[in-house]
Short mmCIF file of C-alpha atoms in Angstrom, two decimals:
data_model
loop_
_atom_site.label_atom_id
_atom_site.label_comp_id
_atom_site.label_asym_id
_atom_site.label_seq_id
_atom_site.Cartn_x
_atom_site.Cartn_y
_atom_site.Cartn_z
CA MET G 1 86.99 71.52 52.71
CA LEU G 2 87.91 73.88 49.89
CA SER G 3 85.06 73.92 47.45
CA SER G 4 85.49 74.58 43.44
CA GLY G 5 83.56 76.87 41.26
CA PRO G 6 82.89 80.71 42.04
CA VAL G 7 84.69 83.23 43.61
CA GLN G 8 84.59 82.29 47.09
CA ARG G 9 82.97 85.91 49.20
CA VAL G 10 84.36 87.63 51.70
CA GLY G 11 81.63 89.78 54.11
CA TYR G 12 79.52 91.86 51.39
CA CYS G 13 82.31 92.16 49.00
CA CYS G 14 84.11 89.54 46.89
CA LEU G 15 88.29 89.96 46.66
CA TRP G 16 90.52 89.11 44.29
CA GLN G 17 94.11 88.35 45.47
CA THR G 18 96.39 91.07 44.38
CA PRO G 19 100.30 91.36 44.75
CA SER G 20 99.44 94.78 46.61
CA CYS G 21 96.75 93.46 49.07
CA ALA G 22 97.42 90.83 51.19
CA VAL G 23 93.90 89.57 52.27
CA PRO G 24 93.02 86.14 52.56
CA VAL G 25 91.01 84.90 49.69
CA LEU G 26 90.38 81.88 47.50
CA HIS G 27 90.54 82.12 43.75
CA SER G 28 87.70 81.15 41.35
CA SER G 29 89.91 77.41 41.13
CA GLY G 30 88.92 76.64 44.86
CA LEU G 31 92.80 76.81 45.88
CA PRO G 32 94.36 79.58 47.56
CA SER G 33 95.75 82.65 46.49
CA PRO G 34 99.32 83.07 46.44
CA GLY G 35 99.82 85.23 49.82
CA LEU G 36 97.57 82.94 51.27
CA ASN G 37 100.48 81.20 53.29
CA ARG G 38 102.35 84.76 54.05
CA VAL G 39 99.44 86.52 55.58
CA ALA G 40 98.29 83.93 57.45
CA VAL G 41 102.14 83.39 59.17
CA GLU G 42 101.70 87.17 59.51
CA MET G 43 98.39 86.89 61.28
CA ARG G 44 99.43 84.30 63.91
CA ALA G 45 102.42 85.77 64.44
CA GLY G 46 100.57 88.89 65.41
CA GLN G 47 97.91 86.80 67.71
CA VAL G 48 100.72 85.44 69.24
CA LEU G 49 102.07 88.70 70.22
CA LEU G 50 98.85 89.67 71.34
CA VAL G 51 98.33 86.69 73.49
CA LEU G 52 101.83 87.26 74.81
CA LEU G 53 100.94 90.91 76.09
CA ALA G 54 97.90 90.29 77.47
CA ALA G 55 99.63 87.71 79.26
CA SER G 56 102.44 89.67 80.43
CA ALA G 57 99.82 92.42 81.63
CA VAL G 58 97.69 89.79 83.90
CA MET G 59 100.54 88.00 85.16
CA PRO G 60 102.33 89.46 88.08
CA ALA G 61 105.75 90.03 87.55
CA LYS G 62 108.02 89.18 90.97
CA ASP G 63 109.14 92.42 92.41
CA PRO G 64 112.86 92.36 93.76
CA LEU G 65 111.68 94.69 96.58
CA LEU G 66 108.53 92.79 97.67
CA ASN G 67 108.24 89.39 100.45
CA VAL G 68 112.18 89.17 100.57
CA CYS G 69 114.76 88.68 103.43
CA MET G 70 117.92 90.52 104.22
CA ASP G 71 121.24 88.97 103.40
CA ALA G 72 122.24 88.83 107.24
CA LYS G 73 123.55 86.97 110.15
CA HIS G 74 120.66 85.09 110.91
CA HIS G 75 117.72 85.66 108.41
CA LYS G 76 116.47 82.84 106.31
CA THR G 77 117.29 83.25 102.06
CA LYS G 78 113.64 83.37 101.41
CA PRO G 79 110.24 84.15 104.03
CA GLY G 80 107.99 81.03 104.27
CA PRO G 81 105.72 79.88 106.75
CA GLU G 82 106.91 78.76 110.09
CA GLY G 83 104.78 76.86 112.49
CA THR G 84 105.43 78.77 115.23
CA LEU G 85 107.48 81.70 116.46
CA HIS G 86 107.81 82.48 119.58
CA GLY G 87 106.34 85.73 122.11
CA GLN G 88 106.36 88.91 120.41
CA CYS G 89 107.10 87.37 117.26
CA ALA G 90 104.43 85.24 116.33
CA PRO G 91 102.75 88.06 114.01
CA TRP G 92 105.24 86.87 111.46
CA LYS G 93 104.68 83.17 111.61
CA ASP G 94 102.56 82.91 108.35
CA ASN G 95 105.44 84.82 106.28
CA ALA G 96 108.60 85.14 107.93
CA CYS G 97 112.54 85.68 107.38
CA CYS G 98 113.26 84.03 110.36
CA THR G 99 113.42 80.74 112.48
CA ALA G 100 111.41 79.47 115.79
CA ASN G 101 115.03 79.39 117.43
CA THR G 102 115.34 83.12 116.55
CA SER G 103 112.66 84.20 117.46
CA SER G 104 113.10 82.56 121.07
CA GLU G 105 116.61 83.77 121.29
CA ALA G 106 115.17 87.84 120.47
CA HIS G 107 113.20 87.59 123.91
CA ARG G 108 116.65 86.68 126.11
CA ASP G 109 118.58 89.55 127.84
CA GLN G 110 121.54 88.34 126.58
CA SER G 111 121.27 86.08 123.59
CA TYR G 112 123.62 84.66 121.31
CA LEU G 113 122.17 86.58 118.33
CA TYR G 114 124.54 89.42 118.53
CA ASN G 115 126.01 88.85 122.87
CA PHE G 116 124.04 92.19 123.21
CA ASN G 117 123.11 93.05 126.43
CA TRP G 118 120.03 95.09 127.50
CA ASN G 119 121.22 96.05 130.92
CA HIS G 120 124.43 97.45 130.03
CA CYS G 121 123.21 100.24 132.62
CA GLY G 122 121.25 98.49 135.07
CA VAL G 123 117.98 96.48 134.78
CA MET G 124 116.32 97.44 131.97
CA PRO G 125 112.50 98.26 132.55
CA SER G 126 109.97 95.27 131.06
CA LYS G 127 107.34 98.10 129.68
CA CYS G 128 111.13 99.79 128.08
CA LYS G 129 112.33 96.21 127.07
CA ARG G 130 109.20 94.72 125.08
CA HIS G 131 109.88 97.70 122.55
CA PHE G 132 113.42 96.13 122.22
CA ILE G 133 112.32 92.80 121.62
CA GLN G 134 109.57 93.72 118.92
CA ASP G 135 112.42 96.10 117.16
CA THR G 136 113.99 93.00 116.97
CA CYS G 137 111.57 90.66 116.11
CA LEU G 138 110.67 93.06 112.99
CA TYR G 139 114.19 93.31 111.98
CA GLU G 140 114.96 89.08 111.98
CA CYS G 141 111.67 88.66 110.85
CA SER G 142 109.54 90.70 108.50
CA PRO G 143 109.86 90.31 104.46
CA ASN G 144 108.00 93.66 104.30
CA LEU G 145 111.42 95.89 104.16
CA GLY G 146 112.38 95.18 100.93
CA PRO G 147 112.39 99.07 99.82
CA TRP G 148 114.79 99.88 102.72
CA ILE G 149 117.53 97.55 101.97
CA ASP G 150 120.68 98.97 101.96
CA GLN G 151 124.20 96.84 100.64
CA VAL G 152 126.76 96.85 103.29
CA ASP G 153 130.53 96.19 104.08
CA SER G 154 130.60 94.49 107.42
CA SER G 155 132.06 91.17 108.53
CA TRP G 156 128.48 89.44 109.80
CA ARG G 157 126.22 90.76 107.07
CA ARG G 158 125.81 92.34 103.29
CA GLU G 159 122.48 93.76 103.95
CA ARG G 160 120.72 96.28 106.14
CA ILE G 161 117.90 98.76 106.79
CA LEU G 162 118.22 102.44 106.07
CA HIS G 163 115.13 104.72 106.87
CA VAL G 164 112.81 102.64 107.41
CA PRO G 165 108.89 105.24 108.20
CA LEU G 166 108.40 104.15 111.80
CA CYS G 167 104.70 104.83 112.39
CA LYS G 168 104.43 107.65 115.00
CA GLU G 169 102.59 105.91 117.74
CA ASP G 170 105.41 102.93 117.55
CA CYS G 171 108.09 105.56 117.82
CA GLU G 172 106.63 107.41 120.62
CA GLU G 173 105.33 104.77 122.58
CA TRP G 174 108.68 103.29 122.49
CA TRP G 175 110.16 106.92 123.83
CA GLU G 176 107.67 107.05 126.25
CA ASP G 177 107.87 103.70 127.97
CA CYS G 178 111.44 104.02 128.00
CA LYS G 179 111.96 107.37 129.78
CA ASP G 180 112.65 106.07 132.83
CA TYR G 181 115.63 103.67 131.84
CA VAL G 182 119.18 105.32 131.70
CA THR G 183 121.60 104.34 128.96
CA CYS G 184 125.25 105.72 128.27
CA LYS G 185 124.98 106.00 124.74
CA ASP G 186 122.91 107.46 121.76
CA ASN G 187 124.11 105.35 118.88
CA TRP G 188 123.53 101.21 120.14
CA HIS G 189 125.03 100.24 116.83
CA LYS G 190 128.45 100.52 117.32
CA GLY G 191 130.88 102.29 120.03
CA TRP G 192 130.66 99.71 122.63
CA ASN G 193 133.66 98.56 124.71
CA TRP G 194 133.25 95.08 123.91
CA ALA G 195 136.60 93.50 125.59
CA THR G 196 134.55 90.87 127.64
CA GLY G 197 132.60 89.78 125.14
CA THR G 198 129.71 91.21 125.26
CA ASN G 199 128.51 95.19 125.22
CA ARG G 200 129.60 97.36 127.53
CA CYS G 201 130.00 101.28 128.14
CA PRO G 202 132.84 102.55 126.51
CA TRP G 203 135.63 103.93 129.08
CA GLY G 204 135.12 107.49 130.17
CA SER G 205 130.92 107.39 129.28
CA ILE G 206 128.64 107.95 132.04
CA CYS G 207 124.90 106.29 132.51
CA ARG G 208 122.27 109.03 132.02
CA PRO G 209 118.41 109.22 131.73
CA PHE G 210 117.28 108.63 128.74
CA THR G 211 115.56 111.81 128.34
CA GLU G 212 119.23 113.17 128.06
CA VAL G 213 120.60 111.21 125.70
CA PHE G 214 117.17 111.29 123.21
CA PRO G 215 115.29 114.30 124.44
CA GLU G 216 112.80 113.61 121.35
CA PRO G 217 110.89 110.37 120.38
CA LYS G 218 112.97 111.33 117.00
CA ASP G 219 115.90 111.28 118.36
CA LEU G 220 115.47 107.59 120.09
CA CYS G 221 114.05 106.13 116.97
CA GLU G 222 116.65 107.44 114.41
CA LYS G 223 119.96 107.67 116.61
CA ILE G 224 119.68 104.12 118.04
CA TRP G 225 120.39 101.83 115.03
CA SER G 226 122.11 104.34 112.82
CA ASN G 227 119.22 106.09 111.11
CA SER G 228 117.55 102.22 110.42
CA TYR G 229 114.62 103.97 111.24
CA LYS G 230 113.01 107.23 110.28
CA TYR G 231 110.73 109.36 112.45
CA THR G 232 107.44 110.17 110.40
CA THR G 233 104.24 111.76 111.57
CA GLU G 234 102.26 109.01 109.68
CA ARG G 235 99.70 106.95 111.74
CA ARG G 236 99.11 103.11 112.22
CA GLY G 237 96.77 101.81 109.63
CA SER G 238 97.90 104.99 106.84
CA GLY G 239 99.60 102.74 104.90
CA ARG G 240 102.77 105.18 104.86
CA CYS G 241 104.70 103.55 107.55
CA ILE G 242 106.03 100.47 109.07
CA GLN G 243 104.07 99.39 112.10
CA MET G 244 106.51 97.53 114.47
CA TRP G 245 103.28 96.30 116.39
CA PHE G 246 99.83 94.75 114.71
CA ASP G 247 97.49 92.43 115.08
CA PRO G 248 98.02 89.33 112.98
CA ALA G 249 94.10 88.49 112.61
CA ARG G 250 93.83 91.93 111.02
CA GLY G 251 96.19 90.68 108.54
CA ASN G 252 100.07 92.72 108.14
CA PRO G 253 99.45 95.84 107.60
CA ASN G 254 103.35 96.22 106.04
CA VAL G 255 102.82 94.38 102.97
CA VAL G 256 100.66 97.50 101.60
CA VAL G 257 103.26 99.54 102.95
CA ALA G 258 105.94 98.01 101.01
CA LYS G 259 104.10 97.63 98.13
CA TYR G 260 103.26 101.63 98.36
CA TYR G 261 107.28 102.73 98.79
CA ALA G 262 107.82 99.96 96.38
CA TRP G 263 106.32 101.73 93.81
CA LYS G 264 108.24 105.02 94.72
CA LYS G 265 111.62 103.74 94.23
CA ARG G 266 110.86 102.20 91.24
CA SER G 267 108.89 105.37 89.80
CA TYR G 268 110.61 108.44 90.98
CA PRO G 269 114.42 109.01 91.37
CA VAL G 270 116.36 110.61 94.43
CA GLY G 271 114.53 113.97 95.35
CA MET G 272 111.40 113.02 94.40
CA GLU G 273 110.12 110.33 97.55
CA ASN G 274 107.25 112.88 98.49
CA VAL G 275 105.19 112.42 94.97
CA THR G 276 101.72 110.34 95.51
CA PRO G 277 100.02 108.36 93.37
CA GLU G 278 96.59 109.96 92.17
CA ALA G 279 93.67 108.58 93.52
CA GLY G 280 91.83 105.82 91.99
CA LYS G 281 95.11 105.24 89.94
CA ALA G 282 97.13 101.55 89.89
CA VAL G 283 100.20 101.63 91.65
CA CYS G 284 101.94 99.40 89.05
CA ALA G 285 104.44 99.48 86.55
CA LEU G 286 104.43 97.33 83.09
CA PRO G 287 105.72 94.03 83.30
CA TRP G 288 109.22 93.86 81.19
CA PRO G 289 107.87 91.35 78.74
CA VAL G 290 105.41 94.07 77.64
CA LEU G 291 107.60 96.75 77.17
CA VAL G 292 109.80 94.35 75.45
CA LEU G 293 106.73 93.17 72.62
CA LEU G 294 105.03 96.20 72.81
CA PRO G 295 107.06 97.73 69.90
CA LEU G 296 107.45 94.83 67.33
CA ALA G 297 103.44 94.49 67.65
CA LEU G 298 103.09 98.35 66.69
CA VAL G 299 105.56 98.10 63.75
CA LEU G 300 103.73 94.85 62.53
CA LEU G 301 100.46 96.19 63.29
CA SER G 302 101.81 99.78 61.17
CA GLU G 303 103.23 96.85 58.02
CA ARG G 304 99.72 95.65 58.01
CA VAL G 305 97.55 99.02 57.71
CA ARG G 306 100.34 100.03 54.95
CA SER G 307 100.19 96.85 52.99
CA CYS G 308 96.24 96.86 52.74
CA GLY G 309 95.29 100.62 53.62
CA PRO G 310 92.25 101.42 55.80
CA MET G 311 90.02 98.39 54.51
CA HIS G 312 90.27 95.22 52.65
CA GLY G 313 92.09 96.39 49.24
CA GLY G 314 95.57 98.31 50.00
CA PRO G 315 95.61 100.76 46.82
CA CYS G 316 91.97 99.63 46.17
CA ASP G 317 89.86 102.06 46.85
CA SER G 318 87.14 100.65 49.70
CA SER G 319 84.12 102.06 47.97
CA PRO G 320 82.58 99.71 45.43
CA LYS G 321 81.18 102.85 43.68
CA ALA G 322 84.21 104.83 43.11
CA ARG G 323 85.21 101.75 41.28
CA GLY G 324 81.74 101.25 39.47
CA PHE G 325 81.04 97.84 39.96
CA PRO G 326 78.06 96.90 41.88
CA CYS G 327 78.61 95.25 44.99
CA SER G 328 76.18 92.19 45.77
CA GLU G 329 74.88 92.43 49.24
CA GLY G 330 72.80 89.70 49.22
CA MET G 331 72.59 85.86 48.99
CA GLY G 332 74.74 85.85 45.57
CA SER G 333 78.12 85.40 44.46
CA CYS G 334 79.87 87.88 42.80
CA SER G 335 81.90 87.36 39.43
CA ARG G 336 83.92 90.48 39.76
CA SER G 337 86.62 91.75 42.39
CA TRP G 338 86.80 95.56 43.31
CA CYS G 339 90.74 94.63 43.17
CA GLY G 340 90.84 93.32 40.22
#
C-alpha cells in the first residue's frame, strides 16, 4: 500500500525521479513518479526475456538427426517401443524403427522384404548368414542412423544410409565368418538378374570365394551395399563407431555415437569431419530461441545502462560526496535527492 509523507528511501540513498533517470521511486506525495509505469514495463520485458533465455538453454531442442527413422520401404515413420522383436533384432525392441513382422522376415532365407536370396551361389553357412541378418536388423530397426541418412531418387525408398562408421570388430568378424562362402558380385545392392523375381547372378558371372571378391574386411563392408558402411579402426565401446552387435542389458551404445556425429555434422563443414571436441566441453549447440532472443536482451540491457548510468542516477553522479549532499545511511529518511 502506498504511504503519504516524506520521500521514500531506496537502499541507502533517497532518489528523486527525473526525466533523464528512469528509476522507479516515489514522490513525496506518495504517488508513483511519472516514469514508473514505463520503467516497470521495461523491467518486466527484460525479466521475461531472461526467463525465456534460461528456459531455452535448459529445455532440450529436438535434433532432426537423432532418434529418427529413414523414409524407406519398411520403416516406421518414427521410432518407438515394440512388444517383441524376433531373434537377432531383439536388442532394438525398446525403441525401434521396425515392426515385429519386419524383424521376423529379416531372418528368412528369402523374405518378402526385398525378395533377396542369400543362397545365390549355394547355401550360405549359418555363421556367415547371422552377420547379414544382423546387418538387416540394424538397417531396419535402428533409430540411431540419422547422421548418415542420405536422400535418394528411388521407386521404393526416398532415403538410405551412407558411410556409417562400422566398428572394426563388426567388420572383421563379418569377413572372417564369411570368407569360406562364395559369391558372384562385390556389390549386392544392384546389378542382379531379377528375371525370375528374385536375385540371381548376372549372365556371364561366376561364383568365386569371398576372399577373391573381398580381399580385405574393408572391401566387404564398404562395397557390398554401395558404401552404406565405412570401415574404421575404432573399436566397440569407443563412442565413435556403430555396433551391429551389442548387449541390450547394457544399453544401446549407438545412441552416444549418433550424438557425437550429429554434433560434428552441425558444427563443421565438409572436410573437417575429423575435428574432435575438447575434453570436458559439452557437445551441444545453442537452441534457436536463445540465438533469436539474445540480441534483443543485449539491446535492452545496453539501453538501460545508457539511460541510468553506472548506478542509480543516469547523468547524476553516483557519488554522494561529489554533489555535496550527505546521505543518510541509518534508520532515518532523506529530504534531498542526489538527482534533484
